[in-house]
Amino acid sequence: MRRPRLVLLVLVAALLGLSGCAGIGGTSPVQPGLEVGGADAPRVRVFFPGPVNGATPESIIRGFLRSGAASDGDYDTARSFLTPDAAKSWVPDGEILVFSTEADVAIHTVDDATTTVTVPALARISADGRYAAAAPGDTVQATFRFARIEGEWRIAQLPDGFARWLAGADVGRLVQPYAVNYVAVDRRALIQDLRWFPLDHLTSRLARAQLAPVPDALAGVATTAVPAGTRLAAESVSVVDGVATVDLSVRPPADQAIRQNLWAQFVATLTQDPSVVSVTLQVDGSAIEPPGASVPVSDPSQVGFAPIPLTTAAPLVRRGDRLWPLDTEAPISGQDPKSAAPARDDLPAIGAAWTSVAVSADVRDVAALTRDGNNLARWRGRDRYDVAPFGTSLAPPTFDSRGYLWTAIGGRSDGNPVRVISLAEAPATAAPREVSADWLAGEAVQAVKVSPDGERVALLVGTEGGASRLLVAGVVRGAGAAPTSLAEPVELGAQVGRKQAVVWLSSTSVATLATAEGGVTRPVVLSLDGTSLSLPDTPAALSLTSADNERGLVVLDSSGHVLVRAGQLWLSAGEGAEVLVPGR
């Protein structure tokens, strides 16, 4: 009953594709898909026509760039725009340049055999999948050289290292972020490293990525169970009836924990591919048995890996010396935004001399700074404990999910400014401990926030001229999960403007308040995959927090108004001096 309509739709799509392939971002013919209501539809596959007789060098360039956005992963059409020698030497799986649109592609003919192409750059995706946004106004220029083959122009020489240029509109169809999974050093938990992969041959790409060593950003934080030097014994990973078979070149040790780790890593990584339901591992055709489970394995929990429980709590607003529940739904539903619930009697009264209040996820511990930022106090129940002075201009305190209170000594540091206090120790005597991070020397730490899973920390640091950078680093922990050092940092949001606050939205994304040129301030979501998402402006915003993802963001402005998000609007949820979420 449904197939005639489907065929009509496919014919219409094909006709539209044939009429619109003159530009880089143009529509192209698509292959027929599955019936509506049938099995899951495969990804849309897009193909482009090859060169026509008599094509000019400019037409050849445009056709070549456009056909690099084909879906098949073999790029036979793209190679047809090249001379045979250039086609053999071209490696499309290198760095991808993301540019805006075809309309912004400028082609200049230098001479009959030489053409330059200039495009505004949006981002680069490295050969190993690292996404880096370009600075505003960045452009890239490349020179192509031509030769005649049987009387027709073809590209004879590509720029050094040239792989593919993709229009921004094509990126999501061809390349997407996925997690490569590693194992936490001190517990049975998976830590994600987000990378971008082309969607063709995705299972094999993910498997090859999983063979790589732990990246520098997770050194000391995570480990891998993949033996050094291991490669895929076959050219690709086969997927039959949803089962991905990974044939490795090296057999892992017989240790059960290591084998469980190996299975958990591959299962978590490969099952992100929609075509993969479960995984089997083998060496030279001989199965690697998963300890405590049977093959194939479809979930890391089958080999002893449970998801890290992430605590959630409702926001609190400080009014006077008390903390009150904040009803973030009230302004959206049209109710009186002023909380009808009483102040939290289980939380202490905090006098006006204190600011930057933080509450632990279990609501057992509270911390705050004096208004000059030079003294830290803790509360357990109604009892206050003053921490002996250890620095000035302290960063607002924050609690992690593994039993530690964090802060940092502000001002330019020539040492390690980050400090932690164990909540397991008696609050009257617990002292701050230094967390080693030599790369923070010379930086002024303005804020410290720990990810919900406790594996990473985000730091706002000052730079010359008063600008700020947002750095994310893995947390290296010792006995009792004590933070001992920070791994090499990764900078997020270098192009979004000056940042003045930060909160984790998940274990792989944060939000910050960014002020761009022109003075416009807005929350921006920054992912560890390198991308950013700007939210509606909040011109007078001072701080932000969230009980969940970006939809749960709460902003406090300079007038003391608490703002909650409703689509593209910010609605008032009353007034307050501070807004906070326990555990965030």
CSV table of C-alpha atoms in Angstrom, one decimal, residues 25-481:
chain,number,residue,atom,x,y,z
A,25,GLY,CA,26.2,22.8,-1.8
A,26,GLY,CA,23.6,21.8,-4.4
A,27,THR,CA,21.2,18.9,-4.1
A,28,SER,CA,22.1,15.6,-5.7
A,29,PRO,CA,20.3,12.4,-6.7
A,30,VAL,CA,19.6,10.0,-3.8
A,31,GLN,CA,19.3,6.3,-3.7
A,32,PRO,CA,15.8,4.8,-3.0
A,33,GLY,CA,15.3,4.1,0.7
A,34,LEU,CA,13.1,1.8,2.8
A,35,GLU,CA,9.4,1.8,2.9
A,36,VAL,CA,7.8,4.2,5.3
A,37,GLY,CA,7.0,2.2,8.4
A,38,GLY,CA,9.5,-0.5,7.5
A,39,ALA,CA,12.9,-1.1,9.0
A,40,ASP,CA,15.2,1.7,10.0
A,41,ALA,CA,16.1,3.8,7.0
A,42,PRO,CA,19.8,3.9,6.0
A,43,ARG,CA,21.6,7.3,5.9
A,44,VAL,CA,20.8,9.2,2.7
A,45,ARG,CA,23.5,8.6,0.2
A,46,VAL,CA,24.5,11.5,-2.1
A,47,PHE,CA,26.4,11.2,-5.4
A,48,PHE,CA,27.6,13.9,-7.8
A,49,PRO,CA,28.2,13.9,-11.6
A,50,GLY,CA,31.7,13.8,-13.0
A,51,PRO,CA,33.3,16.3,-15.4
A,52,VAL,CA,31.6,17.1,-18.7
A,53,ASN,CA,33.5,17.5,-22.0
A,54,GLY,CA,34.9,20.9,-22.5
A,55,ALA,CA,34.8,21.9,-18.8
A,56,THR,CA,36.8,24.9,-17.8
A,57,PRO,CA,39.4,24.8,-15.0
A,58,GLU,CA,36.9,26.7,-12.8
A,59,SER,CA,34.2,24.1,-13.5
A,60,ILE,CA,36.6,21.3,-12.8
A,61,ILE,CA,37.5,22.9,-9.4
A,62,ARG,CA,33.9,23.4,-8.4
A,63,GLY,CA,33.0,19.8,-9.4
A,64,PHE,CA,36.0,18.4,-7.5
A,65,LEU,CA,35.1,20.3,-4.3
A,66,ARG,CA,31.5,19.4,-4.6
A,67,SER,CA,32.1,15.7,-5.2
A,68,GLY,CA,34.2,15.5,-2.1
A,69,ALA,CA,30.8,15.7,-0.3
A,70,ALA,CA,29.8,12.3,-1.8
A,71,SER,CA,28.6,9.7,0.7
A,72,ASP,CA,30.2,6.5,-0.7
A,73,GLY,CA,33.6,7.1,0.9
A,74,ASP,CA,35.5,5.9,-2.3
A,75,TYR,CA,35.4,9.3,-4.0
A,76,ASP,CA,35.6,7.8,-7.5
A,77,THR,CA,33.7,10.8,-8.9
A,78,ALA,CA,36.1,13.2,-7.2
A,79,ARG,CA,39.1,11.4,-8.6
A,80,SER,CA,37.7,11.7,-12.1
A,81,PHE,CA,38.4,15.5,-11.9
A,82,LEU,CA,42.1,14.6,-11.3
A,83,THR,CA,44.9,13.4,-13.6
A,84,PRO,CA,45.6,9.7,-13.1
A,85,ASP,CA,48.8,10.5,-11.1
A,86,ALA,CA,47.0,13.0,-8.9
A,87,ALA,CA,44.1,10.6,-8.4
A,88,LYS,CA,46.5,7.9,-7.1
A,89,SER,CA,48.3,10.2,-4.7
A,90,TRP,CA,45.2,12.0,-3.3
A,91,VAL,CA,44.3,11.0,0.2
A,92,PRO,CA,40.8,12.2,1.1
A,93,ASP,CA,40.9,11.0,4.7
A,94,GLY,CA,43.2,13.8,5.9
A,95,GLU,CA,42.2,17.2,7.4
A,96,ILE,CA,38.8,18.5,6.5
A,97,LEU,CA,38.3,22.2,6.0
A,98,VAL,CA,34.8,23.4,6.7
A,99,PHE,CA,33.8,26.5,4.9
A,100,SER,CA,30.5,28.4,4.8
A,101,THR,CA,28.7,28.1,1.4
A,102,GLU,CA,29.3,27.9,-2.3
A,103,ALA,CA,28.5,31.5,-2.7
A,104,ASP,CA,31.6,32.4,-0.6
A,105,VAL,CA,34.0,30.4,-2.8
A,106,ALA,CA,36.2,32.8,-4.8
A,107,ILE,CA,38.1,31.3,-7.7
A,108,HIS,CA,40.9,33.3,-9.4
A,109,THR,CA,42.6,32.2,-12.6
A,110,VAL,CA,46.3,32.9,-12.4
A,111,ASP,CA,47.1,31.5,-15.8
A,112,ASP,CA,45.8,28.7,-18.1
A,113,ALA,CA,47.2,26.0,-15.8
A,114,THR,CA,47.0,27.6,-12.4
A,115,THR,CA,43.9,28.6,-10.3
A,116,THR,CA,43.7,29.8,-6.7
A,117,VAL,CA,40.6,29.2,-4.5
A,118,THR,CA,39.8,31.3,-1.4
A,119,VAL,CA,37.0,30.4,1.1
A,120,PRO,CA,36.0,31.7,4.5
A,121,ALA,CA,37.0,29.0,7.1
A,122,LEU,CA,34.5,27.9,9.7
A,123,ALA,CA,36.5,25.0,11.2
A,124,ARG,CA,39.1,22.3,10.7
A,125,ILE,CA,38.7,18.6,11.5
A,126,SER,CA,42.1,17.0,11.8
A,127,ALA,CA,42.9,13.6,10.4
A,128,ASP,CA,42.5,12.1,13.9
A,129,GLY,CA,39.1,13.7,14.4
A,130,ARG,CA,39.9,16.9,16.4
A,131,TYR,CA,37.5,19.7,15.6
A,132,ALA,CA,38.8,23.3,15.9
A,133,ALA,CA,36.7,26.3,15.1
A,134,ALA,CA,38.3,29.0,13.0
A,135,ALA,CA,38.7,32.6,14.2
A,136,PRO,CA,36.1,35.0,12.9
A,137,GLY,CA,37.2,36.3,9.5
A,138,ASP,CA,39.6,33.5,8.8
A,139,THR,CA,40.1,32.6,5.2
A,140,VAL,CA,42.0,29.8,3.5
A,141,GLN,CA,43.6,30.0,0.0
A,142,ALA,CA,44.8,27.1,-2.0
A,143,THR,CA,46.5,26.8,-5.4
A,144,PHE,CA,45.6,24.1,-7.9
A,145,ARG,CA,47.5,23.3,-11.1
A,146,PHE,CA,46.0,21.8,-14.2
A,147,ALA,CA,47.0,19.7,-17.2
A,148,ARG,CA,45.2,18.5,-20.3
A,149,ILE,CA,44.4,14.8,-20.5
A,150,GLU,CA,43.1,13.8,-24.0
A,151,GLY,CA,42.3,17.4,-24.6
A,152,GLU,CA,40.3,17.9,-21.3
A,153,TRP,CA,41.4,19.9,-18.3
A,154,ARG,CA,42.1,17.9,-15.1
A,155,ILE,CA,43.7,18.9,-11.8
A,156,ALA,CA,47.3,17.7,-11.9
A,157,GLN,CA,48.6,19.1,-8.6
A,158,LEU,CA,46.7,19.6,-5.3
A,159,PRO,CA,48.0,21.7,-2.5
A,160,ASP,CA,50.2,19.9,0.0
A,161,GLY,CA,48.1,17.9,2.4
A,162,PHE,CA,44.8,18.7,0.7
A,163,ALA,CA,42.1,16.2,1.7
A,164,ARG,CA,38.6,17.6,1.4
A,165,TRP,CA,36.7,20.9,1.8
A,166,LEU,CA,33.1,20.6,2.9
A,167,ALA,CA,30.4,23.3,3.0
A,168,GLY,CA,29.0,23.7,6.5
A,169,ALA,CA,25.6,22.4,5.3
A,170,ASP,CA,27.2,19.1,4.3
A,171,VAL,CA,29.1,18.4,7.5
A,172,GLY,CA,26.4,16.8,9.5
A,173,ARG,CA,25.5,14.5,6.7
A,174,LEU,CA,29.1,13.3,6.3
A,175,VAL,CA,31.0,13.7,9.6
A,176,GLN,CA,29.7,13.5,13.1
A,177,PRO,CA,31.2,13.3,16.7
A,178,TYR,CA,31.5,10.0,18.5
A,179,ALA,CA,33.1,8.9,21.7
A,180,VAL,CA,36.3,6.7,21.8
A,181,ASN,CA,36.1,5.0,25.2
A,182,TYR,CA,38.9,4.5,27.8
A,183,VAL,CA,38.9,3.1,31.3
A,184,ALA,CA,39.3,5.2,34.4
A,185,VAL,CA,42.6,4.4,36.2
A,186,ASP,CA,41.0,4.1,39.7
A,187,ARG,CA,37.6,2.6,39.1
A,188,ARG,CA,35.5,0.5,36.6
A,189,ALA,CA,34.2,3.4,34.6
A,190,LEU,CA,34.4,4.5,31.0
A,191,ILE,CA,35.7,8.0,30.1
A,192,GLN,CA,34.8,9.4,26.7
A,193,ASP,CA,37.1,11.2,24.3
A,194,LEU,CA,35.0,12.9,21.7
A,195,ARG,CA,36.2,12.8,18.1
A,196,TRP,CA,34.7,13.5,14.6
A,197,PHE,CA,34.5,10.6,12.1
A,198,PRO,CA,33.3,10.4,8.5
A,199,LEU,CA,30.1,8.3,8.4
A,200,ASP,CA,31.3,6.0,5.6
A,201,HIS,CA,32.8,2.8,6.9
A,202,LEU,CA,32.0,4.1,10.4
A,203,THR,CA,32.3,0.8,12.3
A,204,SER,CA,35.9,0.3,11.0
A,205,ARG,CA,36.8,3.9,11.7
A,206,LEU,CA,35.6,3.6,15.3
A,207,ALA,CA,37.4,0.3,15.8
A,208,ARG,CA,40.7,1.7,14.4
A,209,ALA,CA,40.4,4.7,16.7
A,210,GLN,CA,39.8,2.5,19.7
A,211,LEU,CA,43.2,0.9,19.0
A,212,ALA,CA,45.0,4.2,19.6
A,213,PRO,CA,46.8,5.0,22.9
A,214,VAL,CA,45.2,7.1,25.6
A,215,PRO,CA,45.4,10.8,24.4
A,216,ASP,CA,47.5,13.3,26.3
A,217,ALA,CA,44.4,15.0,27.7
A,218,LEU,CA,43.6,11.9,29.6
A,219,ALA,CA,47.1,10.8,30.6
A,220,GLY,CA,47.0,9.5,34.1
A,221,VAL,CA,43.2,9.7,34.2
A,222,ALA,CA,42.4,6.8,31.9
A,223,THR,CA,44.0,3.7,30.6
A,224,THR,CA,43.3,1.3,27.7
A,225,ALA,CA,43.2,-2.5,27.6
A,226,VAL,CA,44.3,-2.6,24.0
A,227,PRO,CA,47.8,-4.1,23.8
A,228,ALA,CA,50.4,-1.8,22.4
A,229,GLY,CA,50.9,-2.3,18.6
A,230,THR,CA,47.5,-4.0,18.1
A,231,ARG,CA,45.9,-3.4,14.7
A,232,LEU,CA,42.9,-4.8,12.8
A,233,ALA,CA,43.8,-8.1,11.3
A,234,ALA,CA,41.3,-7.5,8.5
A,235,GLU,CA,41.0,-4.4,6.4
A,236,SER,CA,37.6,-3.6,7.9
A,237,VAL,CA,35.2,-4.7,10.6
A,238,SER,CA,32.4,-6.8,9.2
A,239,VAL,CA,28.8,-6.2,10.5
A,240,VAL,CA,26.3,-9.0,9.9
A,241,ASP,CA,22.8,-8.9,11.3
A,242,GLY,CA,23.9,-6.1,13.7
A,243,VAL,CA,26.9,-8.1,15.0
A,244,ALA,CA,30.3,-6.4,14.5
A,245,THR,CA,33.2,-8.8,14.4
A,246,VAL,CA,36.5,-7.2,15.3
A,247,ASP,CA,39.5,-9.3,14.4
A,248,LEU,CA,42.6,-8.1,16.3
A,249,SER,CA,46.2,-8.8,15.6
A,250,VAL,CA,47.3,-9.3,19.2
A,251,ARG,CA,45.7,-11.4,21.8
A,252,PRO,CA,45.1,-9.6,25.2
A,253,PRO,CA,46.5,-10.9,28.5
A,254,ALA,CA,44.4,-13.6,30.2
A,255,ASP,CA,43.7,-11.3,33.2
A,256,GLN,CA,40.0,-11.2,33.5
A,257,ALA,CA,39.8,-7.5,34.5
A,258,ILE,CA,41.9,-6.5,31.5
A,259,ARG,CA,39.7,-8.5,29.2
A,260,GLN,CA,36.5,-7.0,30.7
A,261,ASN,CA,38.0,-3.6,30.1
A,262,LEU,CA,38.8,-4.4,26.5
A,263,TRP,CA,35.3,-5.6,25.8
A,264,ALA,CA,33.7,-2.6,27.5
A,265,GLN,CA,35.8,-0.2,25.4
A,266,PHE,CA,34.9,-1.8,22.1
A,267,VAL,CA,31.3,-2.4,22.9
A,268,ALA,CA,30.7,1.2,24.1
A,269,THR,CA,32.5,2.6,21.1
A,270,LEU,CA,31.2,0.5,18.3
A,271,THR,CA,27.5,0.3,19.3
A,272,GLN,CA,27.3,4.1,18.6
A,273,ASP,CA,27.1,3.1,15.0
A,274,PRO,CA,23.3,2.6,14.4
A,275,SER,CA,24.1,-0.5,12.3
A,276,VAL,CA,25.8,-2.3,15.3
A,277,VAL,CA,23.8,-4.0,18.0
A,278,SER,CA,26.5,-6.1,19.5
A,279,VAL,CA,30.2,-6.9,19.2
A,280,THR,CA,32.4,-10.0,19.1
A,281,LEU,CA,36.2,-9.9,19.5
A,282,GLN,CA,38.6,-12.4,18.1
A,283,VAL,CA,42.3,-12.9,17.2
A,284,ASP,CA,43.1,-14.7,13.9
A,285,GLY,CA,39.5,-16.0,13.9
A,286,SER,CA,39.7,-17.4,17.4
A,287,ALA,CA,37.2,-15.8,19.8
A,288,ILE,CA,38.3,-13.7,22.8
A,289,GLU,CA,35.9,-14.9,25.5
A,290,PRO,CA,34.3,-12.1,27.6
A,291,PRO,CA,34.7,-12.9,31.3
A,292,GLY,CA,31.3,-13.5,32.9
A,293,ALA,CA,29.3,-13.0,29.6
A,294,SER,CA,28.5,-14.7,26.4
A,295,VAL,CA,29.2,-13.5,22.9
A,296,PRO,CA,28.1,-11.3,21.3
A,297,VAL,CA,28.1,-8.5,23.9
A,298,SER,CA,25.7,-5.6,23.5
A,299,ASP,CA,26.3,-3.5,26.6
A,300,PRO,CA,29.3,-2.8,28.8
A,301,SER,CA,27.2,-3.7,31.8
A,302,GLN,CA,27.5,-7.4,30.7
A,303,VAL,CA,31.2,-7.2,31.5
A,304,GLY,CA,30.9,-5.4,34.8
A,305,PHE,CA,30.7,-1.7,33.7
A,306,ALA,CA,27.7,0.2,35.1
A,307,PRO,CA,27.1,3.8,34.0
A,308,ILE,CA,28.4,6.4,36.5
A,309,PRO,CA,25.5,7.6,38.5
A,310,LEU,CA,25.1,11.3,38.0
A,311,THR,CA,23.2,13.1,40.8
A,312,THR,CA,20.7,15.8,40.0
A,313,ALA,CA,19.2,18.3,42.3
A,314,ALA,CA,16.8,21.3,42.1
A,315,PRO,CA,18.2,24.8,42.0
A,316,LEU,CA,18.4,26.9,45.2
A,317,VAL,CA,18.2,30.7,45.4
A,318,ARG,CA,19.8,32.8,48.1
A,319,ARG,CA,17.6,35.5,49.6
A,320,GLY,CA,19.0,37.2,52.7
A,321,ASP,CA,20.8,34.6,54.8
A,322,ARG,CA,18.7,31.6,53.7
A,323,LEU,CA,18.6,29.2,50.8
A,324,TRP,CA,15.2,28.7,49.2
A,325,PRO,CA,14.0,26.2,46.6
A,326,LEU,CA,13.7,27.8,43.2
A,327,ASP,CA,10.7,26.8,41.1
A,328,THR,CA,12.1,27.1,37.5
A,329,GLU,CA,8.8,26.0,36.0
A,330,ALA,CA,6.7,28.7,37.7
A,331,PRO,CA,7.3,31.5,35.2
A,332,ILE,CA,6.9,29.1,32.3
A,333,SER,CA,3.5,28.0,33.5
A,334,GLY,CA,2.4,31.5,34.4
A,335,GLN,CA,2.5,31.0,38.2
A,336,ASP,CA,3.9,33.5,40.7
A,337,PRO,CA,7.7,33.0,40.4
A,338,LYS,CA,8.3,33.7,44.1
A,339,SER,CA,8.7,30.4,45.8
A,340,ALA,CA,5.8,29.3,48.0
A,341,ALA,CA,8.0,26.6,49.6
A,342,PRO,CA,9.7,27.5,52.8
A,343,ALA,CA,13.5,28.1,53.2
A,344,ARG,CA,15.6,25.0,53.5
A,345,ASP,CA,15.8,24.3,57.2
A,346,ASP,CA,18.4,21.6,56.6
A,347,LEU,CA,20.8,24.2,55.3
A,348,PRO,CA,22.5,26.8,57.5
A,349,ALA,CA,21.8,30.5,57.6
A,350,ILE,CA,24.7,32.3,55.9
A,351,GLY,CA,25.4,35.8,56.9
A,352,ALA,CA,25.9,38.8,54.6
A,353,ALA,CA,29.7,38.6,55.1
A,354,TRP,CA,29.8,35.5,53.0
A,355,THR,CA,29.3,34.9,49.2
A,356,SER,CA,29.9,32.3,46.5
A,357,VAL,CA,27.9,29.7,48.3
A,358,ALA,CA,28.3,26.1,47.2
A,359,VAL,CA,26.3,23.0,48.5
A,360,SER,CA,27.4,19.4,48.1
A,361,ALA,CA,25.2,17.0,46.1
A,362,ASP,CA,24.1,15.2,49.3
A,363,VAL,CA,23.3,18.6,50.9
A,364,ARG,CA,25.5,17.6,53.8
A,365,ASP,CA,28.2,20.2,53.3
A,366,VAL,CA,28.2,23.9,52.5
A,367,ALA,CA,31.1,26.3,51.7
A,368,ALA,CA,31.4,30.0,51.0
A,369,LEU,CA,34.0,32.8,50.7
A,370,THR,CA,34.3,36.1,52.5
A,371,ARG,CA,33.4,39.0,50.1
A,372,ASP,CA,37.1,39.8,49.6
A,373,GLY,CA,37.7,36.3,48.5
A,374,ASN,CA,40.5,35.8,51.0
A,375,ASN,CA,38.8,33.3,53.5
A,376,LEU,CA,37.0,30.1,53.1
A,377,ALA,CA,34.5,28.6,55.5
A,378,ARG,CA,32.6,25.3,55.7
A,379,TRP,CA,29.3,24.4,57.3
A,380,ARG,CA,28.2,20.9,58.3
A,381,GLY,CA,24.7,21.1,59.6
A,382,ARG,CA,24.6,24.4,61.4
A,383,ASP,CA,28.2,24.3,62.5
A,384,ARG,CA,30.7,26.6,60.8
A,385,TYR,CA,34.3,25.7,60.4
A,386,ASP,CA,36.8,28.4,59.3
A,387,VAL,CA,39.6,27.1,57.1
A,388,ALA,CA,43.0,28.5,58.0
A,389,PRO,CA,44.0,31.2,55.5
A,390,PHE,CA,46.0,29.7,52.6
A,391,GLY,CA,45.7,32.3,49.8
A,392,THR,CA,43.9,35.4,48.5
A,393,SER,CA,41.4,36.1,45.8
A,394,LEU,CA,40.1,32.5,46.0
A,395,ALA,CA,38.0,31.0,43.2
A,396,PRO,CA,34.4,30.2,44.3
A,397,PRO,CA,34.3,26.8,46.0
A,398,THR,CA,32.7,23.8,44.3
A,399,PHE,CA,32.1,20.2,45.4
A,400,ASP,CA,32.8,17.2,43.2
A,401,SER,CA,30.9,13.9,43.1
A,402,ARG,CA,33.8,12.0,44.7
A,403,GLY,CA,34.1,13.7,48.1
A,404,TYR,CA,36.2,16.8,47.6
A,405,LEU,CA,35.8,20.5,47.9
A,406,TRP,CA,37.7,22.5,45.3
A,407,THR,CA,38.9,26.1,45.0
A,408,ALA,CA,42.0,27.9,43.6
A,409,ILE,CA,44.3,30.7,44.7
A,410,GLY,CA,43.7,33.7,42.4
A,411,GLY,CA,46.2,36.2,41.1
A,412,ARG,CA,49.2,35.3,38.9
A,413,SER,CA,50.6,32.1,40.2
A,414,ASP,CA,54.1,30.8,39.8
A,415,GLY,CA,53.1,27.4,41.4
A,416,ASN,CA,50.1,25.2,41.5
A,417,PRO,CA,47.1,27.3,42.5
A,418,VAL,CA,44.3,24.6,42.7
A,419,ARG,CA,43.4,23.3,46.1
A,420,VAL,CA,41.2,20.5,47.4
A,421,ILE,CA,39.8,19.6,50.8
A,422,SER,CA,38.7,16.0,51.6
A,423,LEU,CA,35.1,15.8,52.9
A,424,ALA,CA,36.0,12.5,54.6
A,425,GLU,CA,38.3,14.3,57.1
A,426,ALA,CA,37.0,16.1,60.1
A,427,PRO,CA,35.9,19.6,59.0
A,428,ALA,CA,37.6,21.3,61.9
A,429,THR,CA,41.0,20.0,60.9
A,430,ALA,CA,40.8,19.2,57.2
A,431,ALA,CA,43.4,21.3,55.3
A,432,PRO,CA,43.7,22.2,51.6
A,433,ARG,CA,46.0,20.1,49.5
A,434,GLU,CA,47.8,21.2,46.4
A,435,VAL,CA,46.8,19.8,43.0
A,436,SER,CA,49.8,19.7,40.6
A,437,ALA,CA,49.3,21.6,37.3
A,438,ASP,CA,52.5,23.2,36.1
A,439,TRP,CA,50.8,24.6,33.1
A,440,LEU,CA,48.8,26.9,35.3
A,441,ALA,CA,52.0,28.8,36.3
A,442,GLY,CA,51.5,32.5,35.4
A,443,GLU,CA,47.7,32.1,35.2
A,444,ALA,CA,45.0,33.8,37.3
A,445,VAL,CA,42.4,31.2,38.1
A,446,GLN,CA,38.9,32.8,38.2
A,447,ALA,CA,36.7,29.7,38.5
A,448,VAL,CA,37.0,25.9,39.0
A,449,LYS,CA,34.2,23.4,38.2
A,450,VAL,CA,34.3,19.6,38.3
A,451,SER,CA,32.4,17.5,35.8
A,452,PRO,CA,29.4,15.5,37.1
A,453,ASP,CA,31.4,12.2,36.8
A,454,GLY,CA,34.4,13.8,38.6
A,455,GLU,CA,36.8,12.9,35.8
A,456,ARG,CA,37.5,16.4,34.4
A,457,VAL,CA,37.7,20.0,35.7
A,458,ALA,CA,36.9,23.2,33.9
A,459,LEU,CA,38.9,26.3,34.8
A,460,LEU,CA,38.4,29.9,33.8
A,461,VAL,CA,41.8,31.5,33.7
A,462,GLY,CA,42.9,35.1,33.1
A,463,THR,CA,45.2,36.2,30.4
A,464,GLU,CA,47.0,39.4,29.5
A,465,GLY,CA,44.6,42.3,28.8
A,466,GLY,CA,41.9,40.9,31.1
A,467,ALA,CA,40.6,38.3,28.6
A,468,SER,CA,39.7,34.8,29.9
A,469,ARG,CA,40.2,31.3,28.6
A,470,LEU,CA,38.2,28.1,29.4
A,471,LEU,CA,40.5,25.1,29.9
A,472,VAL,CA,39.3,21.6,30.5
A,473,ALA,CA,41.7,19.0,32.1
A,474,GLY,CA,41.4,15.4,33.3
A,475,VAL,CA,41.7,14.9,37.0
A,476,VAL,CA,44.4,12.4,38.1
A,477,ARG,CA,43.5,10.8,41.4
A,478,GLY,CA,45.4,8.9,44.0
A,479,ALA,CA,44.4,6.9,47.1
A,480,GLY,CA,40.9,7.6,48.2
A,481,ALA,CA,40.1,9.3,44.9
